[in-house]
């Protein structure tokens, strides 16, 4: 009887194991991503998990400058999508990402824009205005967030970096700090990604940057060599690179044009992103002005975000 009972227990255990293998157990992917990509990636996570119910995606969001140290220490993670290609290339150099293809593994682009508090009290119209006496400038710390690298590159190209540094009243550790500072009038102007600007349509003015200073920032994605679920990580990466995934990015004010001509430092060479920038400017108007039409012609793929912010009510409204 004991032998029969033992065989019965073994049969049950084996059956449970086979069933779990057949139906698949839930797998958790750890995805290291820049804080600036949070809105689009959270939406992509929702869609992907609905299509793949056995896969759960956990994000580790932070300023891109922190990731290499974290990954070096922990040796954990399945996917890596920093806010600047520079940081992914660091991971490639250290052997953390082994199959990155810079020609195909770019699902979207950041584009730099100027934002000011609503009403633009210091009448900021161009890059050169950041050097005017008395202008309070918000800068990003290049050691902790990718936008800080672009601040220095942009103002150095304009020949005003030293003057802008003198005007700086904020050194932000992450890009949301800059958006919040403009929203609450703690600074007079800053440069952020268009994807950050779109989150503050009611509270800021958005000013497109002239082509020669407009940064086009490649957003790469790669699979980490110590991925626990490499096949599932690749499935998620393929979805992000698909037309469906790219469309999500466009709804959050990323550029997704297949080719955006840039110079050797990543500055825009033509008007490829002009329409996206005009849609962003119009989106800010549409949220503030009830009479401004909200259509695909006026705000492009930002329609949903405009309508969401128009419906949002805050204390004092």
Coordinates of C-alpha atoms in Angstrom, one line a residue:
X1 CA 0.0 0.0 0.0
X2 CA 2.8 2.4 0.9
X3 CA 4.4 1.7 -2.5
X4 CA 1.1 2.4 -4.3
X5 CA 0.5 5.6 -2.2
X6 CA 4.0 6.8 -3.1
X7 CA 3.5 6.1 -6.8
X8 CA 0.2 8.0 -6.6
X9 CA 1.9 11.0 -5.1
X10 CA 4.6 10.9 -7.7
X11 CA 2.0 10.7 -10.4
X12 CA 0.2 13.8 -9.0
X13 CA 3.4 15.8 -8.8
X14 CA 4.4 14.8 -12.3
X15 CA 1.0 15.7 -13.6
X16 CA 1.1 19.2 -12.0
X17 CA 4.6 19.7 -13.5
X18 CA 3.5 18.7 -17.0
X19 CA 0.4 20.9 -16.8
X20 CA 2.4 23.9 -15.7
X21 CA 4.9 23.3 -18.5
X22 CA 2.0 22.9 -21.0
X23 CA 0.3 26.1 -20.0
X24 CA 3.4 28.0 -19.0
X25 CA 4.2 29.6 -15.7
X26 CA 4.2 33.4 -15.4
X27 CA 7.6 34.9 -16.2
X28 CA 8.8 38.2 -14.9
X29 CA 11.1 40.3 -17.1
X30 CA 13.2 43.0 -15.5
X31 CA 13.4 46.0 -17.9
X32 CA 15.9 48.8 -17.2
X33 CA 14.6 52.0 -18.8
X34 CA 15.2 55.7 -18.7
X35 CA 12.7 57.7 -16.6
X36 CA 11.8 59.8 -19.7
X37 CA 10.3 56.7 -21.5
X38 CA 8.0 55.8 -18.7
X39 CA 4.7 56.9 -20.2
X40 CA 5.1 55.1 -23.6
X41 CA 6.6 52.0 -22.1
X42 CA 3.9 51.6 -19.4
X43 CA 1.3 51.6 -22.2
X44 CA 3.4 49.1 -24.2
X45 CA 3.6 46.9 -21.2
X46 CA -0.2 46.9 -20.9
X47 CA -0.7 45.9 -24.5
X48 CA 2.1 43.3 -24.5
X49 CA 0.9 41.6 -21.3
X50 CA -2.6 41.4 -22.7
X51 CA -1.2 39.6 -25.7
X52 CA 1.2 37.5 -23.6
X53 CA -0.6 36.7 -20.3
X54 CA 2.2 34.4 -19.1
X55 CA 4.8 37.3 -19.2
X56 CA 4.9 40.1 -16.7
X57 CA 7.1 43.1 -17.2
X58 CA 8.7 44.9 -14.3
X59 CA 10.4 48.3 -15.0
X60 CA 13.4 49.8 -13.2
X61 CA 13.1 53.5 -14.2
X62 CA 15.8 56.0 -13.3
X63 CA 18.1 58.6 -14.8
X64 CA 20.1 56.9 -17.5
X65 CA 23.5 57.8 -15.9
X66 CA 22.7 55.4 -13.0
X67 CA 22.2 52.2 -14.9
X68 CA 25.7 51.1 -15.8
X69 CA 26.7 51.1 -12.1
X70 CA 23.5 49.3 -11.1
X71 CA 23.9 46.7 -13.8
X72 CA 27.5 46.2 -13.0
X73 CA 26.7 45.6 -9.4
X74 CA 23.6 43.5 -9.7
X75 CA 24.2 41.5 -13.0
X76 CA 20.4 41.4 -13.3
X77 CA 18.0 42.4 -16.0
X78 CA 16.5 41.2 -19.3
X79 CA 16.2 44.4 -21.4
X80 CA 17.9 47.8 -21.4
X81 CA 16.5 51.0 -23.0
X82 CA 18.4 54.1 -21.7
X83 CA 17.5 57.7 -22.7
X84 CA 20.6 58.1 -24.9
X85 CA 22.6 55.7 -27.2
X86 CA 25.7 56.7 -25.4
X87 CA 24.7 54.7 -22.3
X88 CA 23.8 51.5 -24.3
X89 CA 27.1 51.7 -26.0
X90 CA 28.7 51.7 -22.6
X91 CA 26.9 48.4 -21.9
X92 CA 28.1 47.0 -25.2
X93 CA 31.7 47.9 -24.3
X94 CA 31.4 46.1 -21.0
X95 CA 29.9 43.0 -22.7
X96 CA 26.5 43.5 -21.0
X97 CA 24.7 43.7 -24.4
X98 CA 26.2 41.5 -27.1
X99 CA 23.9 41.7 -30.2
X100 CA 23.0 45.4 -30.5
X101 CA 22.3 46.5 -34.1
X102 CA 22.4 50.3 -34.4
X103 CA 20.7 50.2 -37.7
X104 CA 17.6 48.3 -36.6
X105 CA 17.3 48.5 -32.8
X106 CA 16.0 52.1 -32.6
X107 CA 12.2 52.2 -32.1
X108 CA 11.9 56.0 -31.5
X109 CA 13.7 59.3 -31.0
X110 CA 13.7 62.1 -28.5
X111 CA 13.6 65.6 -30.0
X112 CA 14.7 68.6 -27.9
X113 CA 12.3 71.6 -27.3
X114 CA 12.4 74.7 -25.2
X115 CA 9.8 75.0 -22.4
X116 CA 9.0 78.0 -20.3
X117 CA 6.3 78.7 -17.6
X118 CA 2.9 79.4 -19.0
X119 CA 2.8 82.9 -20.5
X120 CA 6.6 82.9 -21.1
X121 CA 7.3 85.7 -18.7
X122 CA 10.9 86.3 -19.9
X123 CA 9.9 86.2 -23.6
X124 CA 12.2 83.3 -24.5
X125 CA 12.1 82.7 -28.2
X126 CA 15.4 80.9 -29.1
X127 CA 18.5 79.3 -27.7
X128 CA 20.5 82.5 -27.5
X129 CA 17.9 83.9 -25.0
X130 CA 19.2 81.5 -22.3
X131 CA 22.3 83.7 -22.0
X132 CA 20.4 86.9 -21.3
X133 CA 21.1 88.5 -17.9
X134 CA 18.6 87.6 -15.2
X135 CA 17.2 84.5 -16.9
X136 CA 16.8 81.6 -14.5
X137 CA 17.9 78.4 -16.4
X138 CA 17.3 74.8 -15.5
X139 CA 20.0 72.4 -16.5
X140 CA 20.3 68.6 -16.2
X141 CA 23.2 67.0 -14.5
X142 CA 25.0 65.1 -17.3
X143 CA 26.2 62.5 -14.8
X144 CA 22.7 61.4 -14.0
X145 CA 20.4 62.3 -16.9
X146 CA 20.9 62.2 -20.6
X147 CA 19.3 65.6 -21.2
X148 CA 22.2 67.2 -19.3
X149 CA 24.6 66.0 -22.0
X150 CA 22.4 67.8 -24.6
X151 CA 22.3 71.0 -22.7
X152 CA 26.0 71.3 -22.8
X153 CA 26.3 70.2 -26.4
X154 CA 23.6 72.7 -27.5
X155 CA 24.9 75.7 -25.7
X156 CA 28.5 75.0 -26.6
X157 CA 27.5 74.9 -30.3
X158 CA 25.8 78.2 -29.8
X159 CA 28.9 79.6 -28.1
X160 CA 27.1 80.6 -24.9
X161 CA 27.8 77.7 -22.6
X162 CA 29.7 79.8 -20.0
X163 CA 26.9 82.4 -19.8
X164 CA 24.2 79.8 -19.5
X165 CA 26.0 78.1 -16.7
X166 CA 26.1 81.5 -14.8
X167 CA 22.3 81.7 -15.3
X168 CA 21.7 78.1 -14.1
X169 CA 19.7 77.9 -10.9
X170 CA 18.9 74.2 -11.0
X171 CA 21.0 71.1 -11.7
X172 CA 18.4 68.3 -12.1
X173 CA 19.1 64.7 -11.5
X174 CA 16.3 63.6 -13.8
X175 CA 14.2 65.3 -16.5
X176 CA 10.9 65.4 -14.6
X177 CA 12.6 67.8 -12.2
X178 CA 13.0 70.3 -15.1
X179 CA 9.4 69.9 -16.2
X180 CA 8.2 70.4 -12.7
X181 CA 10.4 73.5 -12.2
X182 CA 9.0 75.1 -15.3
X183 CA 5.5 74.2 -14.3
X184 CA 5.9 75.8 -10.9
X185 CA 7.8 78.9 -12.2
X186 CA 11.0 78.0 -10.4
X187 CA 12.9 78.6 -13.6
X188 CA 12.4 80.8 -16.7
X189 CA 13.4 78.2 -19.3
X190 CA 14.9 74.9 -20.0
X191 CA 15.4 72.3 -22.7
X192 CA 13.6 69.0 -22.4
X193 CA 12.5 66.2 -24.7
X194 CA 9.2 66.7 -26.5
X195 CA 8.0 63.7 -24.6
X196 CA 8.4 65.5 -21.4
X197 CA 6.9 68.8 -22.7
X198 CA 3.7 67.0 -23.7
X199 CA 3.0 66.1 -20.1
X200 CA 2.8 69.8 -19.1
X201 CA 0.6 71.2 -21.9
X202 CA -1.6 73.3 -19.5
X203 CA 1.3 74.8 -17.5
X204 CA 4.1 75.6 -20.0
X205 CA 4.8 77.2 -23.3
X206 CA 6.5 75.0 -25.9
X207 CA 9.0 76.6 -28.3
X208 CA 10.5 74.5 -31.1
X209 CA 14.3 74.8 -31.4
X210 CA 15.8 76.0 -34.6
X211 CA 17.2 73.2 -36.8
X212 CA 20.9 73.8 -36.1
X213 CA 20.4 73.4 -32.4
X214 CA 17.5 70.8 -32.4
X215 CA 18.8 67.5 -30.9
X216 CA 17.6 64.2 -32.4
X217 CA 18.3 61.5 -29.9
X218 CA 18.3 57.9 -30.9
X219 CA 16.6 55.6 -28.3
X220 CA 18.2 52.2 -28.5
X221 CA 17.0 48.9 -27.0
X222 CA 19.1 45.8 -26.3
X223 CA 18.9 42.4 -24.5
X224 CA 21.2 42.0 -21.6
X225 CA 23.5 39.0 -21.6
X226 CA 22.3 37.8 -18.2
X227 CA 18.6 37.8 -19.2
X228 CA 16.8 35.0 -17.5
X229 CA 14.1 34.8 -20.2
X230 CA 16.0 35.7 -23.4
X231 CA 13.3 34.4 -25.8
X232 CA 10.5 36.4 -24.0
X233 CA 12.8 39.4 -23.8
X234 CA 13.3 39.2 -27.5
X235 CA 9.5 38.9 -28.1
X236 CA 9.0 42.2 -26.1
X237 CA 11.8 43.9 -28.0
X238 CA 10.3 42.8 -31.3
X239 CA 7.0 44.3 -30.3
X240 CA 8.6 47.6 -29.3
X241 CA 10.3 47.7 -32.7
X242 CA 7.1 46.8 -34.6
X243 CA 4.8 49.4 -36.2
X244 CA 2.3 48.9 -33.4
X245 CA 4.9 49.6 -30.8
X246 CA 6.3 52.6 -32.7
X247 CA 2.7 54.0 -33.0
X248 CA 2.5 54.1 -29.2
X249 CA 5.7 56.1 -29.0
X250 CA 4.3 58.6 -31.5
X251 CA 1.2 59.2 -29.3
X252 CA 3.6 60.2 -26.6
X253 CA 5.4 62.8 -28.7
X254 CA 8.4 60.7 -29.8
X255 CA 9.6 61.0 -33.4
X256 CA 9.4 57.7 -35.3
X257 CA 10.5 58.7 -38.8
X258 CA 12.6 55.9 -40.3
X259 CA 15.4 58.4 -41.2
X260 CA 16.0 61.8 -39.6
X261 CA 19.0 63.5 -41.2
X262 CA 21.4 64.7 -38.5
X263 CA 25.0 65.9 -38.4
X264 CA 27.9 64.1 -36.7
X265 CA 26.8 65.4 -33.2
X266 CA 23.1 64.5 -33.6
X267 CA 21.8 67.9 -34.5
X268 CA 18.9 68.2 -37.0
X269 CA 19.8 69.0 -40.6
X270 CA 16.3 69.5 -42.1
X271 CA 12.6 69.8 -41.4
X272 CA 11.8 66.2 -41.0
X273 CA 10.5 66.8 -37.4
X274 CA 8.9 70.2 -38.1
X275 CA 5.4 68.8 -38.3
X276 CA 5.7 66.9 -35.0
X277 CA 7.0 70.1 -33.4
X278 CA 4.0 72.1 -34.8
X279 CA 1.6 69.5 -33.5
X280 CA 3.2 69.8 -30.1
X281 CA 2.8 73.6 -30.0
X282 CA -0.8 73.2 -31.2
X283 CA -1.4 70.7 -28.5
X284 CA -0.4 73.2 -25.8
X285 CA -2.8 75.8 -27.3
X286 CA -5.6 73.3 -27.5
X287 CA -5.4 72.4 -23.8
X288 CA -5.4 76.1 -22.8
X289 CA -7.9 77.4 -25.3
X290 CA -11.3 75.8 -25.6
X291 CA -11.9 77.3 -29.0
X292 CA -8.8 75.7 -30.5
X293 CA -9.8 72.6 -32.6
X294 CA -8.5 69.2 -31.6
X295 CA -8.1 67.2 -34.8
X296 CA -5.6 65.0 -36.4
X297 CA -4.7 67.9 -38.7
X298 CA -3.9 70.2 -35.7
X299 CA -2.4 68.0 -33.1
X300 CA -1.6 64.7 -35.0
X301 CA -1.3 61.6 -32.9
X302 CA -1.4 63.7 -29.7
X303 CA -5.2 63.9 -29.8
X304 CA -5.7 61.5 -27.0
X305 CA -3.3 63.2 -24.7
X306 CA -4.8 66.6 -25.4
X307 CA -8.3 65.4 -24.6
X308 CA -7.0 63.7 -21.4
X309 CA -5.4 66.9 -20.1
X310 CA -8.4 69.1 -21.1
X311 CA -10.6 66.9 -19.0
X312 CA -8.3 67.0 -16.0
X313 CA -9.5 69.3 -13.3
X314 CA -7.3 70.6 -10.5
X315 CA -7.9 72.6 -7.3
X316 CA -8.4 76.2 -8.3
X317 CA -9.5 75.5 -11.9

